[in-house]
CSV table of C-alpha atoms in Angstrom, one decimal:
chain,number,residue,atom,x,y,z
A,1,UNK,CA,112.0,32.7,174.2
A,2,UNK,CA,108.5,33.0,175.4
A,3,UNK,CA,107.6,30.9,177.5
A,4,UNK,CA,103.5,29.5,177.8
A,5,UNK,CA,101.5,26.9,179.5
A,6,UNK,CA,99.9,24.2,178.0
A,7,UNK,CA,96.6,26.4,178.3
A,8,UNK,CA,97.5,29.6,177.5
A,9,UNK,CA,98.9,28.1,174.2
A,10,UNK,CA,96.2,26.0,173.6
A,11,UNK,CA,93.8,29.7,174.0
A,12,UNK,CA,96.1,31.4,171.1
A,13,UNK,CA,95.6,28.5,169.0
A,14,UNK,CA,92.2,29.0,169.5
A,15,UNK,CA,91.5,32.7,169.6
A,16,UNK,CA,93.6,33.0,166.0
A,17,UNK,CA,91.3,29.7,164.6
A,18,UNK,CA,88.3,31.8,166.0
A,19,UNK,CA,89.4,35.0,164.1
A,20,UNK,CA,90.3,32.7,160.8
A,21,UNK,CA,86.5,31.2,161.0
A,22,UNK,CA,84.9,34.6,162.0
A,23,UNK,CA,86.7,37.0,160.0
A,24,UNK,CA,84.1,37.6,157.3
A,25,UNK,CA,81.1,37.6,159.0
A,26,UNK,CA,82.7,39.7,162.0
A,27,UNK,CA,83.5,42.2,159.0
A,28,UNK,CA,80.1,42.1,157.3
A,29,UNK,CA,78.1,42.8,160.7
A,30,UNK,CA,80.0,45.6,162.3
A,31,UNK,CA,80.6,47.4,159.2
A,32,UNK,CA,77.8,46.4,156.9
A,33,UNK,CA,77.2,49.2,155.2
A,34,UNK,CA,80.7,50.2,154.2
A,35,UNK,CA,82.8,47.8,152.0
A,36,UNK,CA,85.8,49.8,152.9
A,37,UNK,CA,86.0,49.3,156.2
A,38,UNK,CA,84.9,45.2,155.8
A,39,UNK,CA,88.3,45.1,153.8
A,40,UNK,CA,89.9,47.6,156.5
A,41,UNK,CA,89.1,45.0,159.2
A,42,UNK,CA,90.0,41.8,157.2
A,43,UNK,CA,93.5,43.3,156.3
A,44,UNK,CA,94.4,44.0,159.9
A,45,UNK,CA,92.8,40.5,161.2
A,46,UNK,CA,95.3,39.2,158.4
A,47,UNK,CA,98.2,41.3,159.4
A,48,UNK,CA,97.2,40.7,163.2
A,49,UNK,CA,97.2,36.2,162.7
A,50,UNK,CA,100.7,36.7,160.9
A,51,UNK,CA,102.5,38.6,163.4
A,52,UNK,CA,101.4,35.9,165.8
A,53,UNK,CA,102.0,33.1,163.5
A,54,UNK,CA,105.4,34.3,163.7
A,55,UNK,CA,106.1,34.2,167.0
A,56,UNK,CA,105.3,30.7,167.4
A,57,UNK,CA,109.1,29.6,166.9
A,58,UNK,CA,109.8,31.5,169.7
A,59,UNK,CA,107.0,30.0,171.7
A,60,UNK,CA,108.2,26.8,174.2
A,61,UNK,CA,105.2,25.5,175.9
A,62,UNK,CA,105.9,24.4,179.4
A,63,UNK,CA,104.0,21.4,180.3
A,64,UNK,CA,103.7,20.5,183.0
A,65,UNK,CA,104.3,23.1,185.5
A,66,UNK,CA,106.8,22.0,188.1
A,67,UNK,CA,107.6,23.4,191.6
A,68,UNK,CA,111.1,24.3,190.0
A,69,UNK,CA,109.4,26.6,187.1
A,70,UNK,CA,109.9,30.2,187.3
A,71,UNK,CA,106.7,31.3,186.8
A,72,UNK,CA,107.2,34.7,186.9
A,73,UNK,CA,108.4,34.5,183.1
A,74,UNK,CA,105.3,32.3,182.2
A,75,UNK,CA,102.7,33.7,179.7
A,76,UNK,CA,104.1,37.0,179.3
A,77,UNK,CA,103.9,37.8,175.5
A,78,UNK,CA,105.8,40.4,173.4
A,79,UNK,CA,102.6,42.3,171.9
A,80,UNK,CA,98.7,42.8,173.5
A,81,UNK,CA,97.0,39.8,171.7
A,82,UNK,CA,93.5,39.1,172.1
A,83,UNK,CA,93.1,37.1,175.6
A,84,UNK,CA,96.0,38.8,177.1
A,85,UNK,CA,95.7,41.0,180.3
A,86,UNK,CA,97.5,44.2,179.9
A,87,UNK,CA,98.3,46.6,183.1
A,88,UNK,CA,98.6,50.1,182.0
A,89,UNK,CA,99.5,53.2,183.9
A,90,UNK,CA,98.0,56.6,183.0
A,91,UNK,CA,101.3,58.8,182.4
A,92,UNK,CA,99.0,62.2,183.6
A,93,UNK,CA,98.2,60.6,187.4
A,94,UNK,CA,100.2,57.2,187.7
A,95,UNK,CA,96.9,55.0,188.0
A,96,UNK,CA,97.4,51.4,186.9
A,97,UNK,CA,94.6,50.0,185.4
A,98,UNK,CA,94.4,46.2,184.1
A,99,UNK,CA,92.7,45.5,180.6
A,100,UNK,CA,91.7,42.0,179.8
A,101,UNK,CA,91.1,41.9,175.8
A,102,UNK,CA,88.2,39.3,174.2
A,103,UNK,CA,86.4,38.4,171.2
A,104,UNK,CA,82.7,39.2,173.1
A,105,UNK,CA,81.3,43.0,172.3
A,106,UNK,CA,78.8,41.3,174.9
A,107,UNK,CA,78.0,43.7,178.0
A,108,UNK,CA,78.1,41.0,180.7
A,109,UNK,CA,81.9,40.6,180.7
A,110,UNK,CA,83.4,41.3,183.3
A,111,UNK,CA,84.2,44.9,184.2
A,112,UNK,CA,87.9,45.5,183.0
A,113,UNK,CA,87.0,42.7,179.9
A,114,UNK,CA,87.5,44.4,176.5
A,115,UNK,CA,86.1,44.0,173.1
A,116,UNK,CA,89.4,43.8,171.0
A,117,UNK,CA,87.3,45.6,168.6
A,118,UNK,CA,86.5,48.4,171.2
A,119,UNK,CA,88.5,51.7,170.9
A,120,UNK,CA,90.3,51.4,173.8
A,121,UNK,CA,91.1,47.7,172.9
A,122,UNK,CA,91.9,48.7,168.9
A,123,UNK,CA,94.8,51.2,170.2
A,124,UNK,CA,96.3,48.7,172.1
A,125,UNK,CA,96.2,45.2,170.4
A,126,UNK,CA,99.4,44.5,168.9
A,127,UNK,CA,101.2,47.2,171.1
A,128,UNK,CA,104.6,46.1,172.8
A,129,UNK,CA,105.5,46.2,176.0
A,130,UNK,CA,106.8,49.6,177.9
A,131,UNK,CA,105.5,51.3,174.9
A,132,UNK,CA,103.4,54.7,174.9
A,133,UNK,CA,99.8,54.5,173.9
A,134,UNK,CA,96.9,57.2,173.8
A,135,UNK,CA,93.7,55.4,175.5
A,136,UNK,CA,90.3,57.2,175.0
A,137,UNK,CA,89.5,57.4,178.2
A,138,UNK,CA,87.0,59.3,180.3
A,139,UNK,CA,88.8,62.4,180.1
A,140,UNK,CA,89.7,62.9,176.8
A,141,UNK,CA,92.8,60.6,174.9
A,142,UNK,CA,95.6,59.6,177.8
A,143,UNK,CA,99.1,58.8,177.5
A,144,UNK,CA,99.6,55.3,179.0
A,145,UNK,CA,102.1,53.1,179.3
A,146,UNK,CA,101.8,49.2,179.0
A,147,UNK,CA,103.7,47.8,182.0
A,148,UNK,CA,102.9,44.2,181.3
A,149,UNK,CA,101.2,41.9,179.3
A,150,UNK,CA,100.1,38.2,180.2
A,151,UNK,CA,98.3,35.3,178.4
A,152,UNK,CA,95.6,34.8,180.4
């Protein structure tokens, strides 16, 4: 069961509706000049909606919030969806580092906000917890592992 607020559930409603309406003229801008890649994009948009489509008879939204809630199992989701924060630690020096994934390419996010879109946040949307990714980081690609991921 996962487990969500009112909010958080309201957001992934949103953020999929977003990619729905978007999805063609996301494709067109960033990759303009390259057909292949539009259809590249729009295919794994699809693929990414449907997988969380299908979580949603999993999903219980818990509204409202009571002292007696566990929180600590609120908005924790299965995969890195867009508008999750995802904590990962570099596997070569143990450093955790905490990734917030949006729709905005837009430069005045806020400093750990990623582009989903971004290479760093393409290699590790959809990713599970606990699994092993390779970040491009500064230093090259880095093993990480995701250590959590919450709905923010």
């Amino acid at each position: 069961m996962i487990k969500l607020t009112k909010p958080a559930f309201q957001r992934l409603i949103q953020q999929l509706l977003y990619i729905e309406e978007t999805m063609e003229d996301t494709a067109s801008f960033y990759y303009l000049d390259s057909p292949l890649e539009q259809s590249q994009l729009k295919n794994f948009l699809r693929q990414y909606t449907a997988i969380i489509e299908d979580e949603f008879s999993r999903i219980q939204v818990v509204h409202p919030v009571s002292k007696e809630t566990n929180t600590r199992d609120l908005n924790n989701f299965p995969y890195v969806v867009i508008g999750s924060s995802v904590v990962v630690e570099n596997l070569g020096n143990g450093v955790l580092t905490t990734y917030n994934l949006t729709h905005s390419s837009d430069q005045s996010r806020a400093k750990n906000d990623l582009w989903y879109l971004s290479d760093i946040g393409r290699a590790l949307l959809l990713r599970e917890l606990d699994t092993e990714v390779k970040l491009p980081l500064q230093g090259g690609l880095e093993c990480c592992r995701i250590k959590s991921i919450m709905l923010m």
